Short mmCIF file of C-alpha atoms in Angstrom, two decimals:
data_model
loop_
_atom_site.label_atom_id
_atom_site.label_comp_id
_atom_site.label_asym_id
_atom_site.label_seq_id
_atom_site.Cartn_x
_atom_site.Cartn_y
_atom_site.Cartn_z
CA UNK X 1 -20.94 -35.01 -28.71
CA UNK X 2 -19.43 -38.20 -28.01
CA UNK X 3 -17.06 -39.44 -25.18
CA UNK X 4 -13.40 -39.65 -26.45
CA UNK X 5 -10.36 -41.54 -24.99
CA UNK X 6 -7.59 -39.21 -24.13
CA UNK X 7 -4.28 -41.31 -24.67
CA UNK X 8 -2.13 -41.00 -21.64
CA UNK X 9 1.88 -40.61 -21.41
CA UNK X 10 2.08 -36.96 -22.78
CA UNK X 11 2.12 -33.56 -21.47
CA UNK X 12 -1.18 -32.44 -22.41
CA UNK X 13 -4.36 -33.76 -21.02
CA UNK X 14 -6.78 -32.68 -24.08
CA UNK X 15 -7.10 -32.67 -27.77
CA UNK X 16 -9.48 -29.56 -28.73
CA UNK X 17 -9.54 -28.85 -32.43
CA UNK X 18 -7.30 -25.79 -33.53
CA UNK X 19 -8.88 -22.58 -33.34
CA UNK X 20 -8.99 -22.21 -37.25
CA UNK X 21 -11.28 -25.08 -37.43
CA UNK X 22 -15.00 -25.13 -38.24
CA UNK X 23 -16.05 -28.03 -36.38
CA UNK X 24 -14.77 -28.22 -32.59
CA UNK X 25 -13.70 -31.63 -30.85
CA UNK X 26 -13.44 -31.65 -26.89
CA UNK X 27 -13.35 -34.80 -24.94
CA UNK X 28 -15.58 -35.14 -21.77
CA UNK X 29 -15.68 -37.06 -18.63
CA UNK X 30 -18.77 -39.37 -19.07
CA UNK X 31 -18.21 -41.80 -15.64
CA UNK X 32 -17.20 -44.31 -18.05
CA UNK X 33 -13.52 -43.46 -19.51
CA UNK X 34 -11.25 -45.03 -17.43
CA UNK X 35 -12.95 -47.27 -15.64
CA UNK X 36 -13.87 -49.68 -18.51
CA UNK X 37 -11.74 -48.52 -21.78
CA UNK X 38 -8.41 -48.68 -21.57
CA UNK X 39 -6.69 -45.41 -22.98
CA UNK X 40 -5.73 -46.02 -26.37
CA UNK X 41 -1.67 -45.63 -27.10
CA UNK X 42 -0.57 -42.57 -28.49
CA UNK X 43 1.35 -43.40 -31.36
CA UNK X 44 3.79 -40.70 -32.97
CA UNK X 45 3.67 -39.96 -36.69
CA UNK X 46 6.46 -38.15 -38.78
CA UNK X 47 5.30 -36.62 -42.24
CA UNK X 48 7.45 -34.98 -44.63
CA UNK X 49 7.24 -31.73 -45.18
CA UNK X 50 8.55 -30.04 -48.80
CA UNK X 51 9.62 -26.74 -47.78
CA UNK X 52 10.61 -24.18 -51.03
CA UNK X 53 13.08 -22.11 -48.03
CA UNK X 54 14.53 -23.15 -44.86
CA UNK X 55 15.51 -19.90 -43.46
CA UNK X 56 12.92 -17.78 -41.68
CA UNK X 57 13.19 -14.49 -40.96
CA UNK X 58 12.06 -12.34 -38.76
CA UNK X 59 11.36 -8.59 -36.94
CA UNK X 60 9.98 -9.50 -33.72
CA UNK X 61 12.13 -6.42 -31.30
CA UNK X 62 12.43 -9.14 -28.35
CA UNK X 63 13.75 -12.45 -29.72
CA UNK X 64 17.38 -11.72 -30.42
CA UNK X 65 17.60 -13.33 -34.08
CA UNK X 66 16.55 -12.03 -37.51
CA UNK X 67 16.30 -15.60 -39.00
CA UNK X 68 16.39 -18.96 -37.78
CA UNK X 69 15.61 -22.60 -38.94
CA UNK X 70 13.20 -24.88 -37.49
CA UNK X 71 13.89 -28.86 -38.61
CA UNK X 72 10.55 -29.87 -37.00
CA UNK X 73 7.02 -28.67 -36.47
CA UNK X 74 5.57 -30.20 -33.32
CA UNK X 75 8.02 -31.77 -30.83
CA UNK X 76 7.35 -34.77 -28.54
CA UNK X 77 9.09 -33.74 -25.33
CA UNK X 78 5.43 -32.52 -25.09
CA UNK X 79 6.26 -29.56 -22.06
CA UNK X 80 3.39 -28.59 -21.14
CA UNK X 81 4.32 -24.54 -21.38
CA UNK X 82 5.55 -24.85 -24.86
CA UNK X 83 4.68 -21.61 -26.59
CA UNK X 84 4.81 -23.46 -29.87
CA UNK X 85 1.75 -25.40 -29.63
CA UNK X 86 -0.78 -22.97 -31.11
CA UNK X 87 1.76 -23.17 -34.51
CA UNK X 88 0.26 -26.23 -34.80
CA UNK X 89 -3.15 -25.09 -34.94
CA UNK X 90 -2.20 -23.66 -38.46
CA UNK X 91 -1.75 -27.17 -39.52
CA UNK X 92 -5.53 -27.97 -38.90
CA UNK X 93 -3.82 -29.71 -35.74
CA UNK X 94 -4.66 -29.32 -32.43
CA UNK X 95 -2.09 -27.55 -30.06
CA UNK X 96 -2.56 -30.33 -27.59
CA UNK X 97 -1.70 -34.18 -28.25
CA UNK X 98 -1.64 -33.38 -31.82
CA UNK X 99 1.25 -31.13 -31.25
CA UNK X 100 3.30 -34.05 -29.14
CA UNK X 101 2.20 -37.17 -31.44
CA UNK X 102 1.61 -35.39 -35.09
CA UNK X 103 4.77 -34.25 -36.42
CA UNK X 104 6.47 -32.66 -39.62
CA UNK X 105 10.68 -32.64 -40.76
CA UNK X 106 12.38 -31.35 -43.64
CA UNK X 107 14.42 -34.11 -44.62
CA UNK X 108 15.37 -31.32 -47.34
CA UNK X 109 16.85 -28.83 -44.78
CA UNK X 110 20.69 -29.74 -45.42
CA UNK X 111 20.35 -28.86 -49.31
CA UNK X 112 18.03 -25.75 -49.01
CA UNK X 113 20.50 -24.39 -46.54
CA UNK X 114 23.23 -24.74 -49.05
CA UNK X 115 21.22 -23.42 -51.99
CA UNK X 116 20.23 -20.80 -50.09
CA UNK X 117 23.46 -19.80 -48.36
CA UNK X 118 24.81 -19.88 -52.34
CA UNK X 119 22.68 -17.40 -53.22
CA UNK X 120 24.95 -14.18 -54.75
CA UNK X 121 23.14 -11.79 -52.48
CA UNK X 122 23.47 -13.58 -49.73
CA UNK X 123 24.52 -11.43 -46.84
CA UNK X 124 26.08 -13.44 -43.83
CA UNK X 125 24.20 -13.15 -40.68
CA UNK X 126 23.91 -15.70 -37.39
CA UNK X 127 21.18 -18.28 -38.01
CA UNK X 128 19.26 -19.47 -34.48
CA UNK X 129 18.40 -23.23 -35.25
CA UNK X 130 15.01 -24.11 -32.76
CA UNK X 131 13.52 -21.13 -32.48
CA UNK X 132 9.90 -22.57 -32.39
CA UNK X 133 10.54 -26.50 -31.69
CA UNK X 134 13.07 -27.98 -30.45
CA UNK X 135 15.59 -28.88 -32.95
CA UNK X 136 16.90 -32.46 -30.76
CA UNK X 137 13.93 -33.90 -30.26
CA UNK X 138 13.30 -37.83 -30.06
CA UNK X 139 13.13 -38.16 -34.14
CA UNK X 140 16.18 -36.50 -34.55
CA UNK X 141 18.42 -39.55 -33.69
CA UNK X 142 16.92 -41.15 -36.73
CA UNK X 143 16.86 -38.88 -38.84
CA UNK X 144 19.74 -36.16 -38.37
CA UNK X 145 18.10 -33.28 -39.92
CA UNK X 146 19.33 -31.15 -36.84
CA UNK X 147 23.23 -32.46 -38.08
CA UNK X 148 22.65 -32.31 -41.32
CA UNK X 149 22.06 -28.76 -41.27
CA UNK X 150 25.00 -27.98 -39.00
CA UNK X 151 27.48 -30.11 -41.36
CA UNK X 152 26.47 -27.16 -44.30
CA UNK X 153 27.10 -24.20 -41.65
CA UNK X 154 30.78 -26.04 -40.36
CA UNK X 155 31.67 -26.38 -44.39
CA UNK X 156 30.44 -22.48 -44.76
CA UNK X 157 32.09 -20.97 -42.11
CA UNK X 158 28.24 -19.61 -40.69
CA UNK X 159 28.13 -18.73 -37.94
CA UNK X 160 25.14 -20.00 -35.69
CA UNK X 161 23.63 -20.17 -32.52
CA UNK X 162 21.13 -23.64 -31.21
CA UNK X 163 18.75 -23.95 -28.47
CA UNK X 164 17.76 -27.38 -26.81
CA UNK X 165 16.73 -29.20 -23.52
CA UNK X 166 17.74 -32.20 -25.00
CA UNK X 167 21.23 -34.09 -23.98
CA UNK X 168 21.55 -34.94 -27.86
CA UNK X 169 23.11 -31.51 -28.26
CA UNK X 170 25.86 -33.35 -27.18
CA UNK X 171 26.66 -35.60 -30.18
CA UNK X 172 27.37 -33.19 -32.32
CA UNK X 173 30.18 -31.39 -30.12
CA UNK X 174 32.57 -32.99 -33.01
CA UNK X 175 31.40 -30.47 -35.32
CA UNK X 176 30.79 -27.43 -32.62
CA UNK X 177 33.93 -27.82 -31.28
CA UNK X 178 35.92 -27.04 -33.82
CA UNK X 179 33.64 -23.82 -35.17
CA UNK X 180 33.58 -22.95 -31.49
CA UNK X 181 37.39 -22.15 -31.97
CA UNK X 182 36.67 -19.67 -34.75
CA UNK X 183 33.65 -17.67 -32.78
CA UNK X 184 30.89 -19.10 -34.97
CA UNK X 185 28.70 -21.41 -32.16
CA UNK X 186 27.05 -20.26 -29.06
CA UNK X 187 24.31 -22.87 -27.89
CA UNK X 188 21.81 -22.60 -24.98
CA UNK X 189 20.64 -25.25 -22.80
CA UNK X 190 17.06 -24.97 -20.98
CA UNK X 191 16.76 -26.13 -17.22
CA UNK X 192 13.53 -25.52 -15.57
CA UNK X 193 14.28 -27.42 -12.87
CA UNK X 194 16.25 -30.23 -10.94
CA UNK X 195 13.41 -31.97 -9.86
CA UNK X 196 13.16 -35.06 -11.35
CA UNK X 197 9.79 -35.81 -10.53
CA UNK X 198 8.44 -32.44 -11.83
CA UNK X 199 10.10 -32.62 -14.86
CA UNK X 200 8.89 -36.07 -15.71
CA UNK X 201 5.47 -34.30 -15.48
CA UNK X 202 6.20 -30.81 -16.63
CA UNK X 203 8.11 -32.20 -19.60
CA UNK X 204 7.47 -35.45 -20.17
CA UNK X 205 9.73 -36.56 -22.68
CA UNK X 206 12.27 -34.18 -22.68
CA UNK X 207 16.03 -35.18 -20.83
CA UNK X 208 16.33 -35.00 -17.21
CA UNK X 209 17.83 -32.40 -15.26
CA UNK X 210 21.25 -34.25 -15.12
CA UNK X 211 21.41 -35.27 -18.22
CA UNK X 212 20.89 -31.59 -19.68
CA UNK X 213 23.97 -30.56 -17.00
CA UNK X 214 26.05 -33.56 -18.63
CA UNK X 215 25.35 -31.96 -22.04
CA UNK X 216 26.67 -28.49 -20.74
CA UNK X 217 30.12 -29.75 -19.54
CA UNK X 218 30.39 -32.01 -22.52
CA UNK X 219 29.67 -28.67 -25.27
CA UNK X 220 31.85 -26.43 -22.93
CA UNK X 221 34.48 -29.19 -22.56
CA UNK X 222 35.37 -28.52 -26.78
CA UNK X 223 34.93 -24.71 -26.08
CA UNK X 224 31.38 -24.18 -26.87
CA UNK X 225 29.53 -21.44 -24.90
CA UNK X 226 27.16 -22.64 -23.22
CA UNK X 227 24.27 -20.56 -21.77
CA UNK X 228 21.98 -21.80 -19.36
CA UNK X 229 18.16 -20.42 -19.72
CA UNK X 230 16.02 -20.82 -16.87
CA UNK X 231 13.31 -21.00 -19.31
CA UNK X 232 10.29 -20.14 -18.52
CA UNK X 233 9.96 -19.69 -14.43
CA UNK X 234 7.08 -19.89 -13.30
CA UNK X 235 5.80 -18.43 -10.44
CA UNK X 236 4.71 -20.89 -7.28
CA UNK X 237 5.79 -23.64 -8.79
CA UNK X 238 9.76 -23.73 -10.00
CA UNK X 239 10.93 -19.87 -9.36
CA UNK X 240 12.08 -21.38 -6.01
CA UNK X 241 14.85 -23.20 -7.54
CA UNK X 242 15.78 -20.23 -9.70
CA UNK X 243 19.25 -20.30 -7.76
CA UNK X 244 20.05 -23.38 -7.55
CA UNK X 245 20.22 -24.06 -11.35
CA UNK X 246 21.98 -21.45 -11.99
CA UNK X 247 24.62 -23.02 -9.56
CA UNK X 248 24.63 -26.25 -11.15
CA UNK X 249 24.82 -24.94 -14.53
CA UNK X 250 27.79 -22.79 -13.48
CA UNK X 251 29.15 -25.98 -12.23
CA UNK X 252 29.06 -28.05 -15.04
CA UNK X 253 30.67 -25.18 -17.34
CA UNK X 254 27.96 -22.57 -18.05
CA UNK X 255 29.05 -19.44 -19.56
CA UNK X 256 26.18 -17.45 -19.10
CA UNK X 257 22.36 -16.83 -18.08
CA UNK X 258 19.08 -16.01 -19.20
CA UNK X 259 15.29 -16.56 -18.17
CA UNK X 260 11.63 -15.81 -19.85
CA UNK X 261 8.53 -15.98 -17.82
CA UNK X 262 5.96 -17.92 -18.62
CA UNK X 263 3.83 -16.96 -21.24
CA UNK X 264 0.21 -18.64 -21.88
CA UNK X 265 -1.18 -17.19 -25.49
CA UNK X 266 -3.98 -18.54 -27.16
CA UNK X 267 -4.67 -22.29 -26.22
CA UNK X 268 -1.67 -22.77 -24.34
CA UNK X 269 -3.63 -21.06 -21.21
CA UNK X 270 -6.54 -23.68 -21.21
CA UNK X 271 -3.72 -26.69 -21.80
CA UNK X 272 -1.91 -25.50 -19.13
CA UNK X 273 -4.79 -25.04 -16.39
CA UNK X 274 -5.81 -28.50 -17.05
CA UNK X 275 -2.09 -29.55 -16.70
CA UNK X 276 -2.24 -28.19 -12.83
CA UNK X 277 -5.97 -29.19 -12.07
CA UNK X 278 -3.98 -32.99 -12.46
CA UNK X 279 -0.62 -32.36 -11.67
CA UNK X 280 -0.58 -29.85 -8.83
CA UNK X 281 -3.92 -29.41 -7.55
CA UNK X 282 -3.25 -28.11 -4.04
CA UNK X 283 -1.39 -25.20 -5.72
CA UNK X 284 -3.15 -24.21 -9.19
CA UNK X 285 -4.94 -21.64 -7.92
CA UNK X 286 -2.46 -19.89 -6.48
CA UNK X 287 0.18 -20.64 -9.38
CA UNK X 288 -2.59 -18.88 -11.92
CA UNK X 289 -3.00 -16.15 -9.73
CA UNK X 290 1.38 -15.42 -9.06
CA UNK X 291 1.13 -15.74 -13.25
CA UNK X 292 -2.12 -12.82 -13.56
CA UNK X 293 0.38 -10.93 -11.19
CA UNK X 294 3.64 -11.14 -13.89
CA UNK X 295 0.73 -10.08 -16.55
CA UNK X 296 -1.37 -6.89 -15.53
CA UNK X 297 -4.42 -8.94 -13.99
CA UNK X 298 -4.64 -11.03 -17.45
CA UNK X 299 -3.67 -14.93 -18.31
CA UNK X 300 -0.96 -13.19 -20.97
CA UNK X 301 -0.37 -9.96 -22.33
CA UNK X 302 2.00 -9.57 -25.66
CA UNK X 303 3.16 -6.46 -25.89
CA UNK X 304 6.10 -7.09 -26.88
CA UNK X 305 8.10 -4.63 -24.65
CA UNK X 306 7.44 -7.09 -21.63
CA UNK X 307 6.27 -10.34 -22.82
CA UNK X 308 9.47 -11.97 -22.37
CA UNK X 309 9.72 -10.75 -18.44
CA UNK X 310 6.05 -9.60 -17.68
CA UNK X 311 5.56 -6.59 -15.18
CA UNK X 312 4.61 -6.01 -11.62
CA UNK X 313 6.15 -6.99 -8.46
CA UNK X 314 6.11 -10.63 -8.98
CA UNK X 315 8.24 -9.90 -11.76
CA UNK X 316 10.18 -7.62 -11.11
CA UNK X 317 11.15 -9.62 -7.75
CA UNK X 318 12.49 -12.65 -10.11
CA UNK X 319 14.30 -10.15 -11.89
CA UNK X 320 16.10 -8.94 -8.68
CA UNK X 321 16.91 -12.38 -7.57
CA UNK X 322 18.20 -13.05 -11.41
CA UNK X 323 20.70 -10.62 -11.48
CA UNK X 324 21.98 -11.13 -8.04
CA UNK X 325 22.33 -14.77 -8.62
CA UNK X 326 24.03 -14.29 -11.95
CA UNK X 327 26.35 -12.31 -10.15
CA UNK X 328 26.79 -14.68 -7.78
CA UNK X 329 28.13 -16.83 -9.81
CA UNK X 330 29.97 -15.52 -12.13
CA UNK X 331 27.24 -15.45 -15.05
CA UNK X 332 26.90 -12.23 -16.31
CA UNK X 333 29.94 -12.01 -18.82
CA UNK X 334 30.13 -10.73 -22.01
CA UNK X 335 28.88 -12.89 -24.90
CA UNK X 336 30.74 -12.90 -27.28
CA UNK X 337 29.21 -11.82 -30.89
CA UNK X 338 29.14 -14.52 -33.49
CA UNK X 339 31.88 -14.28 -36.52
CA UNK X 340 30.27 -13.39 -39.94
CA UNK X 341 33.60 -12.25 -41.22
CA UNK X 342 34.63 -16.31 -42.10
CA UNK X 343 31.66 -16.79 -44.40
CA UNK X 344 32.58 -18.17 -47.63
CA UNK X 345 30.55 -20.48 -50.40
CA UNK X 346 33.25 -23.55 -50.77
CA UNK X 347 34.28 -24.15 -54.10
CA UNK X 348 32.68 -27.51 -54.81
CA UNK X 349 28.76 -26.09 -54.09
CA UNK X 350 29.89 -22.47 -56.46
CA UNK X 351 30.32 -25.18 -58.87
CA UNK X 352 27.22 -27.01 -58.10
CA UNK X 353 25.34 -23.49 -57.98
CA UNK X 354 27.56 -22.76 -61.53
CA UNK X 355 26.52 -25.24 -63.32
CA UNK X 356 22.72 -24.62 -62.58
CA UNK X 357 22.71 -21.15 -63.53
CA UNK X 358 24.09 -22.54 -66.58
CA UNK X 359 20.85 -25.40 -66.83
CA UNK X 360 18.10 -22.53 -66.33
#
C-alpha cells in the first residue's frame, strides 16, 4: 500500500473506503507526508442526482417524523459527529472526506414534491426537511433546492418542520413567516457549543455559534418556533456548556429544547477517535471512556429505546441537568402540533396533474 496525501481543511482526518467495498484504501504516516508534499486541496464536487420520489418515509419509533426530504447527500460543514456519514458509504463513497467534498442534489426536488403532493391519495402529513444532511449547507446558496422545495409546501398549505446549524435558515423567513401564522412551520436550530474555537474544529464549515443565535431571533422575529437542540453533547468535551446555550438560545427567542447524545455507529467511531487523537489529545481518552459510560461499556449501542439518550449515570446525569435547565428558562412549553387541516392541491398544478392523466 502506498502513502496517500490527506487534504487538510475538513473535519475528518482519513479517507478509508466504504465498508461495502472490495478493495480497502487507508492512508499511512510514512515520515514523508508533510514534510515534503504539500497536502493537495480538497476540492468539492456537486453531481446530480435523478431521484423517481422525494419523500422518504419512515418507521424508526425514536425520530419523531414518518417522512422527510433530504435535498443533499453528503454535506460540507464536515462535523466531525455527523451520523450521516456511513450513508455515504452506500454510494461506494467513503464516510470520511468523501462525505465533506463528494456531494449529490436533486435539482428535481421542487417538481417531485408537487407531483407527489398531487397525488389523489395523498394523505397530508408534516414533512421534516434534513433529516440525514443538512438541508442549508454551503451549495445551497447556489442552488436553492432547500427554497425551492419550501416555495411548493407555502403554495400547498403543508405543513413542515426543518432542521439546520446553518444561519441560511434565515433567508427564507419571507416564506416561514407567513406559514408560521397558520401553524404549518416549526424549525430547529443545532448549537453544540459557543466556543468558537471548538466549533471551527468540531464543525468546520458549519456557522458559528453567533451566527446560528442571529438566525434564531431573526426566524422567531416573523413568528417561527424556533427550537434549540443541543445536538449531540458529548460527554468531557461540550456537556459543560449544556446551560449556557440553552440561555443564549432562550435569549435570542428560542421556543423550546431538545438534546441527543452522541452516537458513533459504524465508521463514524474510528473518524471520530482520530478527530480527538489531533484535536484534543490531553482529553481523548477520557472523552471515549464518559461516551462507553452513556453506552453499556460499548462505542454505540442502537437499540432504539435509548440510542437517542444512551443509559447509565453519565446519562442520566445530563438528563437531570436538561430538564432543570429547560425549566430554568422557560423551555419546556408545549409545541404546538403542525396544521394538516389547510392542505389543499392549488388549482393551477390539479390542472397540470389533469391534463397528464389525460396524456397517459
Amino acid at each position: 500500500m502506498s502513502s496517500i496525501t490527506v487534504p487538510k481543511g475538513r473535519g475528518a482526518s482519513s479517507n478509508a473506503s466504504g465498508r461495502y467495498e472490495k478493495n480497502r484504501q487507508e492512508g499511512f504516516d510514512d515520515g514523508w507526508t508533510g514534510d515534503d508534499e504539500p497536502a493537495a486541496p480538497l476540492r468539492t464536487s456537486l453531481t446530480p442526482e435523478r431521484a423517481k420520489k422525494i419523500i422518504t418515509r419512515n418507521d424508526s419509533p425514536d425520530v419523531g417524523f414518518d417522512r422527510s426530504i433530504n435535498p443533499y447527500r453528503g454535506c460540507e460543514h464536515g462535523c466531525i459527529y455527523c451520523y450521516a456519514r456511513p450513508a455515504h458509504a452506500w454510494m461506494g463513497l467513503s464516510p470520511g472526506l468523501d462525505f465533506e467534498s463528494k456531494l449529490f442534489f436533486k435539482p428535481e426536488g421542487p417538481r417531485l414534491l408537487e407531483q407527489e403532493l398531487c397525488a389523489r391519495r395523498y394523505v397530508c402529513k408534516p414533512i421534516h426537511i434534513g433529516g440525514n444532511t443538512d438541508p442549508y449547507q454551503p451549495v445551497e446558496r447556489e442552488h436553492r433546492v432547500t427554497r425551492g422545495l419550501i416555495e411548493v409546501l407555502a403554495r400547498f398549505n403543508h405543513p413542515f418542520s426543518i432542521i439546520t446549524k446553518s444561519a441560511l435558515i434565515a433567508r427564507d423567513a419571507d416564506i416561514m413567516g407567513p406559514m408560521a401564522e397558520k401553524g404549518l412551520v416549526r424549525a430547529a436550530v443545532s448549537i453544540t457549543t459557543l466556543d468558537r474555537q471548538l466549533a471551527r474544529a468540531m464543525e468546520p464549515r458549519a456557522a458559528t455559534p453567533a451566527k446560528r443565535l442571529e438566525a434564531i431571533s431573526r426566524l422567531t422575529d416573523v413568528g417561527v418556533p424556533v427550537t434549540v437542540g443541543f445536538a449531540p453533547v458529548i460527554p468531557g468535551l461540550n456537556d459543560h456548556e449544556l446551560e449556557a446555550v440553552l440561555e443564549a438560545a432562550k435569549k435570542a427567542g428560542a421556543t423550546d429544547a431538545m438534546y441527543v447524545t452522541l452516537r458513533l455507529p459504524l465508521e463514524i467511531k474510528d473518524l471520530f477517535r482520530e478527530w480527538l487523537a489531533e484535536a484534543r489529545p490531553d482529553r481523548a481518552k477520557r472523552i471515549m471512556s464518559l461516551i462507553r459510560q452513556t453506552r453499556g461499556g460499548r462505542d454505540y449501542d442502537p437499540d432504539w429505546s435509548q440510542r437517542m439518550k444512551g443509559t447509565g449515570p453519565v446519562a442520566e446525569l445530563i438528563a437531570t441537568r436538561f430538564r432543570t435547565a429547560v425549566k430554568r428558562y422557560h423551555l419546556d412549553g408545549p409545541r404546538p402540533a403542525l396544521d394538516v387541516s389547510q392542505f389543499r392541491v392549488p388549482p393551477e398544478a390539479r390542472s397540470q396533474l389533469d391534463l397528464f392523466d389525460l396524456a397517459g
